[in-house]
mmCIF file of C-alpha atoms and ligand atoms in Angstrom:
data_model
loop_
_atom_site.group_PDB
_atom_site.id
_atom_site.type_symbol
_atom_site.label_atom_id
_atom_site.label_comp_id
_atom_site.label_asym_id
_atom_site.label_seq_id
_atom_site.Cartn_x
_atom_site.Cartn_y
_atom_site.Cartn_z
ATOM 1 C CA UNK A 1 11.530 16.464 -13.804
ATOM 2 C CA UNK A 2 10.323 13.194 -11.992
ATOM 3 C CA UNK A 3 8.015 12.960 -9.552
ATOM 4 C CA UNK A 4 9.728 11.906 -5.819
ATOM 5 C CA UNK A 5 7.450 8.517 -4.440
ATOM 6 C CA UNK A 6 6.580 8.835 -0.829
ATOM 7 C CA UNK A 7 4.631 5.824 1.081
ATOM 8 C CA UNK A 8 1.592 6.688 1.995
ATOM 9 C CA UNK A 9 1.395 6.617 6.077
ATOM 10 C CA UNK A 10 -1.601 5.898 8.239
ATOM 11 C CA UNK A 11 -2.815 4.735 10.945
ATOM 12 C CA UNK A 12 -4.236 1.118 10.927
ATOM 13 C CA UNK A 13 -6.711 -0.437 12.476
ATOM 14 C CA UNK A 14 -7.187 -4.062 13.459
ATOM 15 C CA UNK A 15 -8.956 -6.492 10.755
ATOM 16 C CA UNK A 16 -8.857 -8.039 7.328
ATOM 17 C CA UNK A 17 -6.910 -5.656 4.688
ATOM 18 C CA UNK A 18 -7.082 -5.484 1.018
ATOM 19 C CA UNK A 19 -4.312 -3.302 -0.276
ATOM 20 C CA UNK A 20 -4.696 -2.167 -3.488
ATOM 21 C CA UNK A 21 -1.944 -3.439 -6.460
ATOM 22 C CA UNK A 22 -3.134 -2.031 -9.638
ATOM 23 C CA UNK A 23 -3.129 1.746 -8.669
ATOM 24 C CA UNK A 24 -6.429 2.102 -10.385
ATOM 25 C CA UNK A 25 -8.357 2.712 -7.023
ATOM 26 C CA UNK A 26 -10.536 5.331 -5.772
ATOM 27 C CA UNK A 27 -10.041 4.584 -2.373
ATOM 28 C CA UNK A 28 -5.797 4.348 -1.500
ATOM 29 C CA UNK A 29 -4.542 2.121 -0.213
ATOM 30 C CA UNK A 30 -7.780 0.098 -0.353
ATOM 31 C CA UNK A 31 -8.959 -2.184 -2.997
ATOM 32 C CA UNK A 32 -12.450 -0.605 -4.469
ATOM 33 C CA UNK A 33 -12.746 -3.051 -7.300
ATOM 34 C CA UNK A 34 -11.314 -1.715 -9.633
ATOM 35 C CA UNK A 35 -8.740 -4.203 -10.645
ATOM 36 C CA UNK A 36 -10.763 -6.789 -13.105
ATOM 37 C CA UNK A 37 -8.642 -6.645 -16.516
ATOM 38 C CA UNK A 38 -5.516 -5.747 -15.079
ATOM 39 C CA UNK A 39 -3.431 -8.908 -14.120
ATOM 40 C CA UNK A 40 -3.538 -7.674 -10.471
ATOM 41 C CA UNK A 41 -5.442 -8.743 -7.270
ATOM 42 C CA UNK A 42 -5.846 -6.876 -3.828
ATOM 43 C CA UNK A 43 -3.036 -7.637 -1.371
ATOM 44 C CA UNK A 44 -5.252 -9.232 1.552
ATOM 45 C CA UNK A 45 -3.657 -9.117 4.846
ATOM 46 C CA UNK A 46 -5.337 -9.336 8.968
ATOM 47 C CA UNK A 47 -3.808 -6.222 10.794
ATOM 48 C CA UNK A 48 -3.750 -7.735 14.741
ATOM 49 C CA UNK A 49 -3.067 -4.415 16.581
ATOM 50 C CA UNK A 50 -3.777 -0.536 15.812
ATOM 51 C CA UNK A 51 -0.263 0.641 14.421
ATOM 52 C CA UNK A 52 1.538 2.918 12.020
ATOM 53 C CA UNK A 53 2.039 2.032 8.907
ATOM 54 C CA UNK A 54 3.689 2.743 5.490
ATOM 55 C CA UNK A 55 2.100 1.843 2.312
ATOM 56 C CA UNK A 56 4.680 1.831 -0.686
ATOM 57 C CA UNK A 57 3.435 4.014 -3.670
ATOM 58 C CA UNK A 58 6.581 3.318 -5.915
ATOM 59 C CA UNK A 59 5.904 -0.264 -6.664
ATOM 60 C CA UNK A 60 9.787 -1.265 -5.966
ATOM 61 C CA UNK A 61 9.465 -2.417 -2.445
ATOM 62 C CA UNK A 62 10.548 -5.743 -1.887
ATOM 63 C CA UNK A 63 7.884 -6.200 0.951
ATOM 64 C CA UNK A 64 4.991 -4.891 -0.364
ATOM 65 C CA UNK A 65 1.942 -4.108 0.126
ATOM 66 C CA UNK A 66 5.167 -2.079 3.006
ATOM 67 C CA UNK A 67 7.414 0.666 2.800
ATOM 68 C CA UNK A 68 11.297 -0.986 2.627
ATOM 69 C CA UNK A 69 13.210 2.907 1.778
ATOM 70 C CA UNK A 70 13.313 1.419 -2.270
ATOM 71 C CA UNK A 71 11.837 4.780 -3.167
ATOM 72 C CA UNK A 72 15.301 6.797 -1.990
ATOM 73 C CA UNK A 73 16.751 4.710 -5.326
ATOM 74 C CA UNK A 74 13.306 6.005 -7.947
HETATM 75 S S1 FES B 1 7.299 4.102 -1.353
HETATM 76 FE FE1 FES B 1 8.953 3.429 -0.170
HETATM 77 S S2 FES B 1 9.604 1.604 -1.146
HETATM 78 FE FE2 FES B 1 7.945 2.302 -2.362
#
């Protein structure tokens, strides 16, 4: 039985982002450093406003470090 994927949802605040990419943090969806030796770097991004949003977990959204519904197909 397969685990079902679900973003991860929060609520942002404004300022400079590093997502994590290599699923080897301590810290979700934040980059803690742990991605040396993996092929990976933090996706860095500026949030402007305080908002919603949904951090894909699945690794098959086409717009990451976002949520775009790919995890209804895992
Ligand atoms: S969690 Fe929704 S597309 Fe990955």
């Amino acid at each position: 039985m397969s685990e079902k994927k679900e973003p991860l949802v929060i609520q942002e605040t404004p300022g400079e982002k590093h997502y994590c990419t290599c699923k080897n943090t301590s810290t979700p969806p934040y980059c803690d450093g742990s991605h040396p030796g993996t092929g990976c770097e933090p996706h860095k991004m500026t949030i402007e406003t305080e908002q919603e949003v949904k951090i894909c977990t699945c690794g098959f959204s086409a717009n990451t470090p976002f949520c775009d519904g790919s995890h209804y197909n895992c």
